[in-house]
Amino acid sequence: MAGSGERARHWRYEELPGVDLLRASYVEKIFVRHTHENFVIAAIADGVEVFHHGGADQYAGPGALALVNPDTPHTGRAGVPEGWRYGAVYPSPELVAEIAAETTTIRGTPGFTSPVLDDPYAAGLVHQVLRAAEEGNALAADTLLRVAVTRLLRLNGGPLPQRAVRTAGARIAARARAALEERMAEPPTLERLAADLGTSPFALLRAFRDAYGMPPHTWLTDARVRRARHLLDAGAAPAEAAVAVGFTDQPHLNRHFTRIVGVPPGAYQRERKNVQDGDGGLLVPSRAWQNRQLSQTYAVTTVKAADAVTTVKAADAVTTVKAADAVTTADAKGTADAKETSDAKETSGNPTPPSSGTP
């Protein structure tokens, strides 16, 4: 990875509505504390990512996945001098809940229990989802995404904790958050906000940090970027979005947007426009991804749960998906000694990992 530079593509595939997709290679990139509305499922291909989550630094290397639940504060940076390269999918809470209800026994709101999972097989599935989306293979992309989420929930999933009974501090924090959302473009000072809520600045600061994992000014920046994304998705120009959410100008938005999303707002919006126009194409691809032949087939995946085996199907047979236009044989590259025919079943343990091959 040395000398490869920092490159990223953040896009959507129209056949996976509501799912953000990302390929990135970072060396000096630092993600400030932020949250996502959707789940984060990031498969590390090379290098090491370190991200602060749950009060501690978490490390994810090749074959591991960084898993973050919605609205969970976290950061991100390189854990080794050469940086890290990864692919990520961001499925919505609604989609994950739908998959969990159909394929797992999780009751309540599903989520991930650990922020890092070492599972090269699941990491390979994530890379294959991205590859299928790049090739316009809707059946493969949707199938593999659902298989990946199912596997991750079965290996590392559970019901998210129920919200505790609100204390007086939590109620104050919620009121402060609502006030900041309403006055996002012209927020009050901490002292003024505290006075309006009938508390002191430091009491408000402690309550807000306890409730949302970050101080009010950090939360506000994150919320502004989130709202700017929605405005950009709706077609607003970056300069207009910047002013609308309270940034002084477009460079101010660019700086914070890139530190949280990973790409500048202009590049982000162009990818959205490409989806609407049906004109995909890599915006800032890694040379390795650009030169790689994307003709790999997709292995049939059979996922085993508790007492029953759930086989993900497409049409009326075990899913066999090909990246081109014919039915895939499931002899994915990298499975030298183990061939799977389209009616094969997983016999024991985990199936042979798909070629996570660097995407």
mmCIF file of C-alpha atoms in Angstrom, residues 4-334:
data_model
loop_
_atom_site.group_PDB
_atom_site.id
_atom_site.type_symbol
_atom_site.label_atom_id
_atom_site.label_comp_id
_atom_site.label_asym_id
_atom_site.label_seq_id
_atom_site.Cartn_x
_atom_site.Cartn_y
_atom_site.Cartn_z
ATOM 1 C CA SER A 4 -0.644 4.343 -3.157
ATOM 2 C CA GLY A 5 -2.095 7.579 -1.801
ATOM 3 C CA GLU A 6 -5.497 8.144 -0.310
ATOM 4 C CA ARG A 7 -8.391 7.249 -2.549
ATOM 5 C CA ALA A 8 -12.037 6.626 -1.897
ATOM 6 C CA ARG A 9 -15.326 6.079 -3.621
ATOM 7 C CA HIS A 10 -18.554 6.554 -1.659
ATOM 8 C CA TRP A 11 -21.601 5.657 -3.729
ATOM 9 C CA ARG A 12 -24.961 3.973 -3.988
ATOM 10 C CA TYR A 13 -26.223 1.262 -6.301
ATOM 11 C CA GLU A 14 -29.818 1.829 -7.344
ATOM 12 C CA GLU A 15 -30.685 -1.852 -6.894
ATOM 13 C CA LEU A 16 -29.671 -1.656 -3.213
ATOM 14 C CA PRO A 17 -31.839 1.261 -2.093
ATOM 15 C CA GLY A 18 -30.806 2.938 1.123
ATOM 16 C CA VAL A 19 -27.447 1.132 1.294
ATOM 17 C CA ASP A 20 -24.291 3.229 1.076
ATOM 18 C CA LEU A 21 -21.172 1.615 -0.394
ATOM 19 C CA LEU A 22 -17.535 2.533 0.095
ATOM 20 C CA ARG A 23 -14.121 1.518 -1.180
ATOM 21 C CA ALA A 24 -11.212 3.388 0.351
ATOM 22 C CA SER A 25 -7.477 3.411 0.855
ATOM 23 C CA TYR A 26 -6.228 5.762 3.570
ATOM 24 C CA VAL A 27 -2.817 6.456 5.047
ATOM 25 C CA GLU A 28 -2.991 9.738 6.948
ATOM 26 C CA LYS A 29 -6.764 9.976 7.103
ATOM 27 C CA ILE A 30 -8.280 10.580 10.540
ATOM 28 C CA PHE A 31 -12.018 10.249 11.065
ATOM 29 C CA VAL A 32 -13.168 12.466 13.910
ATOM 30 C CA ARG A 33 -15.768 11.239 16.367
ATOM 31 C CA HIS A 34 -19.034 10.809 14.489
ATOM 32 C CA THR A 35 -22.059 8.556 14.071
ATOM 33 C CA HIS A 36 -23.979 6.936 11.223
ATOM 34 C CA GLU A 37 -27.701 6.549 10.711
ATOM 35 C CA ASN A 38 -27.043 3.099 9.235
ATOM 36 C CA PHE A 39 -24.977 0.105 10.301
ATOM 37 C CA VAL A 40 -21.274 0.085 9.406
ATOM 38 C CA ILE A 41 -19.901 -3.198 8.051
ATOM 39 C CA ALA A 42 -16.285 -2.537 7.005
ATOM 40 C CA ALA A 43 -14.098 -5.381 5.714
ATOM 41 C CA ILE A 44 -10.362 -4.707 5.984
ATOM 42 C CA ALA A 45 -8.361 -5.829 2.943
ATOM 43 C CA ASP A 46 -4.877 -4.541 3.836
ATOM 44 C CA GLY A 47 -3.243 -2.736 6.722
ATOM 45 C CA VAL A 48 -4.856 -2.016 10.079
ATOM 46 C CA GLU A 49 -7.617 0.362 11.130
ATOM 47 C CA VAL A 50 -7.865 1.644 14.682
ATOM 48 C CA PHE A 51 -11.134 3.159 15.824
ATOM 49 C CA HIS A 52 -12.230 4.357 19.229
ATOM 50 C CA HIS A 53 -15.472 2.690 20.184
ATOM 51 C CA GLY A 54 -17.109 1.973 23.510
ATOM 52 C CA GLY A 55 -14.408 3.695 25.525
ATOM 53 C CA ALA A 56 -11.439 1.824 24.019
ATOM 54 C CA ASP A 57 -9.370 1.596 20.848
ATOM 55 C CA GLN A 58 -10.369 -1.294 18.586
ATOM 56 C CA TYR A 59 -8.025 -2.848 16.008
ATOM 57 C CA ALA A 60 -9.095 -4.490 12.749
ATOM 58 C CA GLY A 61 -6.642 -6.057 10.304
ATOM 59 C CA PRO A 62 -6.895 -8.062 7.065
ATOM 60 C CA GLY A 63 -9.810 -10.493 7.126
ATOM 61 C CA ALA A 64 -11.475 -8.712 10.039
ATOM 62 C CA LEU A 65 -14.566 -6.529 10.038
ATOM 63 C CA ALA A 66 -15.227 -3.292 11.878
ATOM 64 C CA LEU A 67 -18.882 -3.347 12.951
ATOM 65 C CA VAL A 68 -20.664 -0.278 14.286
ATOM 66 C CA ASN A 69 -24.319 0.000 15.213
ATOM 67 C CA PRO A 70 -26.374 3.059 14.189
ATOM 68 C CA ASP A 71 -25.929 6.272 16.192
ATOM 69 C CA THR A 72 -22.835 4.897 17.959
ATOM 70 C CA PRO A 73 -19.972 7.398 18.305
ATOM 71 C CA HIS A 74 -16.633 6.218 16.915
ATOM 72 C CA THR A 75 -13.477 7.494 15.235
ATOM 73 C CA GLY A 76 -11.041 5.995 12.697
ATOM 74 C CA ARG A 77 -7.359 6.118 11.762
ATOM 75 C CA ALA A 78 -4.501 4.011 10.487
ATOM 76 C CA GLY A 79 -2.979 1.509 12.881
ATOM 77 C CA VAL A 80 0.195 0.984 10.834
ATOM 78 C CA PRO A 81 2.372 3.407 8.813
ATOM 79 C CA GLU A 82 1.120 2.090 5.472
ATOM 80 C CA GLY A 83 -2.491 2.828 6.418
ATOM 81 C CA TRP A 84 -5.435 0.588 5.622
ATOM 82 C CA ARG A 85 -7.577 -0.408 2.673
ATOM 83 C CA TYR A 86 -11.128 -1.607 3.038
ATOM 84 C CA GLY A 87 -14.571 -1.991 1.560
ATOM 85 C CA ALA A 88 -17.733 -1.185 3.475
ATOM 86 C CA VAL A 89 -21.492 -1.467 3.207
ATOM 87 C CA TYR A 90 -23.909 0.599 5.273
ATOM 88 C CA PRO A 91 -27.304 -1.157 5.421
ATOM 89 C CA SER A 92 -30.230 0.630 7.014
ATOM 90 C CA PRO A 93 -31.636 -0.440 10.403
ATOM 91 C CA GLU A 94 -34.852 -1.406 8.619
ATOM 92 C CA LEU A 95 -33.064 -3.773 6.240
ATOM 93 C CA VAL A 96 -31.034 -5.379 9.036
ATOM 94 C CA ALA A 97 -34.192 -5.833 11.117
ATOM 95 C CA GLU A 98 -35.941 -7.444 8.142
ATOM 96 C CA ILE A 99 -33.060 -9.877 7.593
ATOM 97 C CA ALA A 100 -32.800 -10.667 11.309
ATOM 98 C CA ALA A 101 -36.515 -11.435 11.550
ATOM 99 C CA GLU A 102 -36.319 -13.836 8.617
ATOM 100 C CA THR A 103 -33.052 -15.636 9.315
ATOM 101 C CA THR A 104 -32.212 -15.381 13.026
ATOM 102 C CA THR A 105 -33.831 -15.886 16.413
ATOM 103 C CA ILE A 106 -32.910 -12.395 17.670
ATOM 104 C CA ARG A 107 -35.777 -10.719 19.458
ATOM 105 C CA GLY A 108 -35.928 -6.965 19.790
ATOM 106 C CA THR A 109 -33.834 -4.495 17.817
ATOM 107 C CA PRO A 110 -30.925 -6.407 16.230
ATOM 108 C CA GLY A 111 -27.354 -5.181 16.365
ATOM 109 C CA PHE A 112 -23.742 -6.250 16.670
ATOM 110 C CA THR A 113 -22.383 -7.243 20.067
ATOM 111 C CA SER A 114 -18.660 -6.764 19.366
ATOM 112 C CA PRO A 115 -17.109 -3.970 17.253
ATOM 113 C CA VAL A 116 -14.506 -6.267 15.642
ATOM 114 C CA LEU A 117 -15.016 -9.737 14.173
ATOM 115 C CA ASP A 118 -12.211 -11.773 12.633
ATOM 116 C CA ASP A 119 -13.985 -13.666 9.847
ATOM 117 C CA PRO A 120 -12.288 -13.734 6.420
ATOM 118 C CA TYR A 121 -15.328 -15.471 4.929
ATOM 119 C CA ALA A 122 -17.704 -12.636 5.858
ATOM 120 C CA ALA A 123 -15.085 -10.084 4.825
ATOM 121 C CA GLY A 124 -14.942 -11.759 1.425
ATOM 122 C CA LEU A 125 -18.710 -11.523 1.102
ATOM 123 C CA VAL A 126 -18.576 -7.756 1.699
ATOM 124 C CA HIS A 127 -15.964 -7.335 -1.037
ATOM 125 C CA GLN A 128 -18.114 -9.428 -3.386
ATOM 126 C CA VAL A 129 -21.157 -7.228 -2.686
ATOM 127 C CA LEU A 130 -19.130 -4.200 -3.788
ATOM 128 C CA ARG A 131 -17.815 -6.003 -6.842
ATOM 129 C CA ALA A 132 -21.306 -7.089 -7.875
ATOM 130 C CA ALA A 133 -22.597 -3.520 -7.457
ATOM 131 C CA GLU A 134 -19.765 -2.191 -9.621
ATOM 132 C CA GLU A 135 -20.623 -4.740 -12.307
ATOM 133 C CA GLY A 136 -24.343 -3.964 -12.171
ATOM 134 C CA ASN A 137 -25.172 -7.501 -11.017
ATOM 135 C CA ALA A 138 -28.276 -6.778 -8.947
ATOM 136 C CA LEU A 139 -29.091 -10.395 -8.083
ATOM 137 C CA ALA A 140 -25.582 -11.063 -6.792
ATOM 138 C CA ALA A 141 -25.341 -7.785 -4.870
ATOM 139 C CA ASP A 142 -28.657 -8.237 -3.078
ATOM 140 C CA THR A 143 -28.123 -11.938 -2.376
ATOM 141 C CA LEU A 144 -24.594 -11.558 -1.054
ATOM 142 C CA LEU A 145 -25.530 -8.572 1.108
ATOM 143 C CA ARG A 146 -28.306 -10.551 2.781
ATOM 144 C CA VAL A 147 -26.040 -13.566 3.245
ATOM 145 C CA ALA A 148 -23.314 -11.377 4.773
ATOM 146 C CA VAL A 149 -25.692 -9.659 7.206
ATOM 147 C CA THR A 150 -27.230 -12.997 8.206
ATOM 148 C CA ARG A 151 -23.834 -14.519 8.900
ATOM 149 C CA LEU A 152 -22.662 -11.530 10.928
ATOM 150 C CA LEU A 153 -25.834 -11.476 13.020
ATOM 151 C CA ARG A 154 -25.526 -15.186 13.747
ATOM 152 C CA LEU A 155 -21.871 -14.951 14.676
ATOM 153 C CA ASN A 156 -21.902 -11.584 16.412
ATOM 154 C CA GLY A 157 -25.463 -10.378 16.785
ATOM 155 C CA GLY A 158 -27.997 -9.857 19.509
ATOM 156 C CA PRO A 159 -30.700 -7.482 20.659
ATOM 157 C CA LEU A 160 -29.520 -3.948 21.263
ATOM 158 C CA PRO A 161 -29.878 -2.804 24.888
ATOM 159 C CA GLN A 162 -33.161 -1.186 25.737
ATOM 160 C CA ARG A 163 -32.926 2.479 26.568
ATOM 161 C CA ALA A 164 -32.687 2.974 30.298
ATOM 162 C CA VAL A 165 -35.318 4.947 32.156
ATOM 163 C CA ARG A 166 -34.490 8.568 31.562
ATOM 164 C CA THR A 167 -32.873 10.459 34.394
ATOM 165 C CA ALA A 168 -33.177 14.207 34.847
ATOM 166 C CA GLY A 169 -29.814 14.599 33.099
ATOM 167 C CA ALA A 170 -30.924 12.494 30.140
ATOM 168 C CA ARG A 171 -34.075 14.569 29.791
ATOM 169 C CA ILE A 172 -32.027 17.770 29.772
ATOM 170 C CA ALA A 173 -29.692 16.292 27.145
ATOM 171 C CA ALA A 174 -32.647 15.341 24.949
ATOM 172 C CA ARG A 175 -34.071 18.846 25.197
ATOM 173 C CA ALA A 176 -30.669 20.320 24.346
ATOM 174 C CA ARG A 177 -30.382 18.054 21.315
ATOM 175 C CA ALA A 178 -33.843 19.075 20.111
ATOM 176 C CA ALA A 179 -32.924 22.758 20.536
ATOM 177 C CA LEU A 180 -29.721 22.299 18.536
ATOM 178 C CA GLU A 181 -31.573 20.481 15.765
ATOM 179 C CA GLU A 182 -34.101 23.310 15.569
ATOM 180 C CA ARG A 183 -31.463 26.041 15.657
ATOM 181 C CA MET A 184 -28.772 24.240 13.683
ATOM 182 C CA ALA A 185 -27.913 27.192 11.447
ATOM 183 C CA GLU A 186 -27.637 29.620 14.378
ATOM 184 C CA PRO A 187 -26.982 27.632 17.556
ATOM 185 C CA PRO A 188 -26.781 29.293 20.973
ATOM 186 C CA THR A 189 -23.702 29.318 23.170
ATOM 187 C CA LEU A 190 -23.348 26.591 25.797
ATOM 188 C CA GLU A 191 -24.121 29.119 28.510
ATOM 189 C CA ARG A 192 -27.255 30.374 26.755
ATOM 190 C CA LEU A 193 -28.451 26.855 26.004
ATOM 191 C CA ALA A 194 -27.936 25.809 29.614
ATOM 192 C CA ALA A 195 -29.775 28.876 30.878
ATOM 193 C CA ASP A 196 -32.696 28.185 28.545
ATOM 194 C CA LEU A 197 -32.885 24.657 29.990
ATOM 195 C CA GLY A 198 -32.564 25.790 33.596
ATOM 196 C CA THR A 199 -29.195 24.199 34.291
ATOM 197 C CA SER A 200 -25.510 25.104 34.380
ATOM 198 C CA PRO A 201 -23.090 24.826 31.445
ATOM 199 C CA PHE A 202 -21.009 22.052 32.992
ATOM 200 C CA ALA A 203 -24.058 20.110 34.148
ATOM 201 C CA LEU A 204 -25.388 20.267 30.586
ATOM 202 C CA LEU A 205 -22.006 19.262 29.169
ATOM 203 C CA ARG A 206 -21.824 16.180 31.425
ATOM 204 C CA ALA A 207 -25.422 15.183 30.751
ATOM 205 C CA PHE A 208 -25.050 15.541 26.988
ATOM 206 C CA ARG A 209 -21.809 13.560 26.875
ATOM 207 C CA ASP A 210 -23.339 10.792 28.992
ATOM 208 C CA ALA A 211 -26.380 10.590 26.719
ATOM 209 C CA TYR A 212 -24.770 10.894 23.274
ATOM 210 C CA GLY A 213 -21.101 10.041 23.740
ATOM 211 C CA MET A 214 -19.792 13.452 22.676
ATOM 212 C CA PRO A 215 -20.097 17.105 23.727
ATOM 213 C CA PRO A 216 -22.773 19.320 22.158
ATOM 214 C CA HIS A 217 -20.449 21.105 19.704
ATOM 215 C CA THR A 218 -19.107 17.796 18.337
ATOM 216 C CA TRP A 219 -22.628 16.404 18.065
ATOM 217 C CA LEU A 220 -23.722 19.561 16.219
ATOM 218 C CA THR A 221 -20.961 19.216 13.611
ATOM 219 C CA ASP A 222 -21.907 15.575 13.057
ATOM 220 C CA ALA A 223 -25.598 16.510 12.755
ATOM 221 C CA ARG A 224 -24.793 19.288 10.288
ATOM 222 C CA VAL A 225 -22.856 16.918 8.053
ATOM 223 C CA ARG A 226 -25.678 14.381 8.258
ATOM 224 C CA ARG A 227 -28.233 17.002 7.235
ATOM 225 C CA ALA A 228 -25.924 18.266 4.477
ATOM 226 C CA ARG A 229 -25.819 14.737 3.071
ATOM 227 C CA HIS A 230 -29.606 14.692 2.852
ATOM 228 C CA LEU A 231 -29.586 18.071 1.112
ATOM 229 C CA LEU A 232 -26.941 16.916 -1.357
ATOM 230 C CA ASP A 233 -28.957 13.764 -2.021
ATOM 231 C CA ALA A 234 -31.934 16.010 -2.800
ATOM 232 C CA GLY A 235 -29.900 17.995 -5.334
ATOM 233 C CA ALA A 236 -28.787 21.054 -3.380
ATOM 234 C CA ALA A 237 -25.454 22.542 -4.411
ATOM 235 C CA PRO A 238 -22.660 22.088 -1.825
ATOM 236 C CA ALA A 239 -22.459 25.836 -1.232
ATOM 237 C CA GLU A 240 -26.207 25.991 -0.578
ATOM 238 C CA ALA A 241 -26.082 22.978 1.720
ATOM 239 C CA ALA A 242 -23.207 24.519 3.665
ATOM 240 C CA VAL A 243 -25.133 27.690 4.474
ATOM 241 C CA ALA A 244 -28.381 25.837 5.144
ATOM 242 C CA VAL A 245 -26.865 23.702 7.904
ATOM 243 C CA GLY A 246 -24.869 26.510 9.519
ATOM 244 C CA PHE A 247 -21.366 26.245 8.085
ATOM 245 C CA THR A 248 -19.811 29.574 7.169
ATOM 246 C CA ASP A 249 -19.051 28.579 3.570
ATOM 247 C CA GLN A 250 -18.402 25.608 1.297
ATOM 248 C CA PRO A 251 -14.736 25.134 2.342
ATOM 249 C CA HIS A 252 -15.963 24.883 5.932
ATOM 250 C CA LEU A 253 -18.407 22.148 4.861
ATOM 251 C CA ASN A 254 -15.741 20.449 2.748
ATOM 252 C CA ARG A 255 -13.381 20.162 5.697
ATOM 253 C CA HIS A 256 -15.882 18.652 8.115
ATOM 254 C CA PHE A 257 -17.676 16.557 5.506
ATOM 255 C CA THR A 258 -14.436 14.898 4.404
ATOM 256 C CA ARG A 259 -13.373 14.233 8.009
ATOM 257 C CA ILE A 260 -16.639 12.395 8.687
ATOM 258 C CA VAL A 261 -17.800 10.893 5.381
ATOM 259 C CA GLY A 262 -14.371 10.246 3.890
ATOM 260 C CA VAL A 263 -14.872 12.059 0.570
ATOM 261 C CA PRO A 264 -15.566 15.729 -0.321
ATOM 262 C CA PRO A 265 -19.214 16.754 -0.762
ATOM 263 C CA GLY A 266 -18.759 17.363 -4.493
ATOM 264 C CA ALA A 267 -17.479 13.841 -5.120
ATOM 265 C CA TYR A 268 -20.195 12.453 -2.857
ATOM 266 C CA GLN A 269 -22.921 14.223 -4.812
ATOM 267 C CA ARG A 270 -21.526 13.270 -8.221
ATOM 268 C CA GLU A 271 -21.814 9.602 -7.270
ATOM 269 C CA ARG A 272 -25.454 10.149 -6.278
ATOM 270 C CA LYS A 273 -26.088 11.821 -9.611
ATOM 271 C CA ASN A 274 -24.418 8.906 -11.407
ATOM 272 C CA VAL A 275 -26.863 6.545 -9.716
ATOM 273 C CA GLN A 276 -29.823 8.655 -10.814
ATOM 274 C CA ASP A 277 -28.470 8.904 -14.357
ATOM 275 C CA GLY A 278 -27.560 5.230 -14.486
ATOM 276 C CA ASP A 279 -23.937 6.139 -15.109
ATOM 277 C CA GLY A 280 -21.775 4.296 -12.606
ATOM 278 C CA GLY A 281 -18.048 4.153 -12.947
ATOM 279 C CA LEU A 282 -15.252 4.543 -10.484
ATOM 280 C CA LEU A 283 -14.679 8.111 -9.373
ATOM 281 C CA VAL A 284 -11.369 7.752 -7.539
ATOM 282 C CA PRO A 285 -10.494 4.057 -7.724
ATOM 283 C CA SER A 286 -7.426 2.337 -6.378
ATOM 284 C CA ARG A 287 -5.259 1.212 -9.275
ATOM 285 C CA ALA A 288 -5.398 -2.311 -7.910
ATOM 286 C CA TRP A 289 -9.208 -2.271 -8.003
ATOM 287 C CA GLN A 290 -9.287 -0.602 -11.404
ATOM 288 C CA ASN A 291 -6.930 -3.117 -13.020
ATOM 289 C CA ARG A 292 -8.349 -6.197 -11.398
ATOM 290 C CA GLN A 293 -10.464 -8.418 -13.642
ATOM 291 C CA LEU A 294 -13.888 -8.499 -12.083
ATOM 292 C CA SER A 295 -15.015 -11.786 -13.550
ATOM 293 C CA GLN A 296 -14.937 -13.844 -10.379
ATOM 294 C CA THR A 297 -17.966 -15.985 -9.757
ATOM 295 C CA TYR A 298 -19.868 -16.005 -6.548
ATOM 296 C CA ALA A 299 -19.918 -19.080 -4.378
ATOM 297 C CA VAL A 300 -23.148 -20.618 -3.218
ATOM 298 C CA THR A 301 -23.464 -19.743 0.433
ATOM 299 C CA THR A 302 -25.274 -21.943 2.882
ATOM 300 C CA VAL A 303 -25.588 -20.531 6.378
ATOM 301 C CA LYS A 304 -26.218 -22.825 9.305
ATOM 302 C CA ALA A 305 -28.280 -21.670 12.264
ATOM 303 C CA ALA A 306 -29.044 -23.316 15.621
ATOM 304 C CA ASP A 307 -30.938 -26.490 14.657
ATOM 305 C CA ALA A 308 -31.698 -25.784 11.026
ATOM 306 C CA VAL A 309 -29.798 -24.944 7.911
ATOM 307 C CA THR A 310 -31.036 -21.902 6.042
ATOM 308 C CA THR A 311 -30.034 -21.878 2.438
ATOM 309 C CA VAL A 312 -30.274 -18.535 0.724
ATOM 310 C CA LYS A 313 -32.174 -19.067 -2.503
ATOM 311 C CA ALA A 314 -32.720 -17.116 -5.663
ATOM 312 C CA ALA A 315 -35.571 -18.162 -7.969
ATOM 313 C CA ASP A 316 -36.517 -21.696 -6.892
ATOM 314 C CA ALA A 317 -33.109 -23.316 -6.452
ATOM 315 C CA VAL A 318 -30.020 -22.784 -4.354
ATOM 316 C CA THR A 319 -28.626 -19.449 -5.443
ATOM 317 C CA THR A 320 -26.111 -19.623 -8.198
ATOM 318 C CA VAL A 321 -25.096 -16.205 -9.300
ATOM 319 C CA LYS A 322 -22.761 -15.307 -12.095
ATOM 320 C CA ALA A 323 -21.103 -11.911 -12.560
ATOM 321 C CA ALA A 324 -21.814 -11.990 -16.291
ATOM 322 C CA ASP A 325 -25.156 -13.097 -17.643
ATOM 323 C CA ALA A 326 -25.343 -16.845 -17.010
ATOM 324 C CA VAL A 327 -25.925 -18.991 -13.988
ATOM 325 C CA THR A 328 -22.845 -19.245 -11.842
ATOM 326 C CA THR A 329 -21.098 -22.416 -10.993
ATOM 327 C CA ALA A 330 -20.017 -21.994 -7.469
ATOM 328 C CA ASP A 331 -16.350 -22.780 -7.789
ATOM 329 C CA ALA A 332 -15.127 -19.382 -6.622
ATOM 330 C CA LYS A 333 -11.491 -18.523 -7.112
ATOM 331 C CA GLY A 334 -9.312 -19.359 -4.195
#
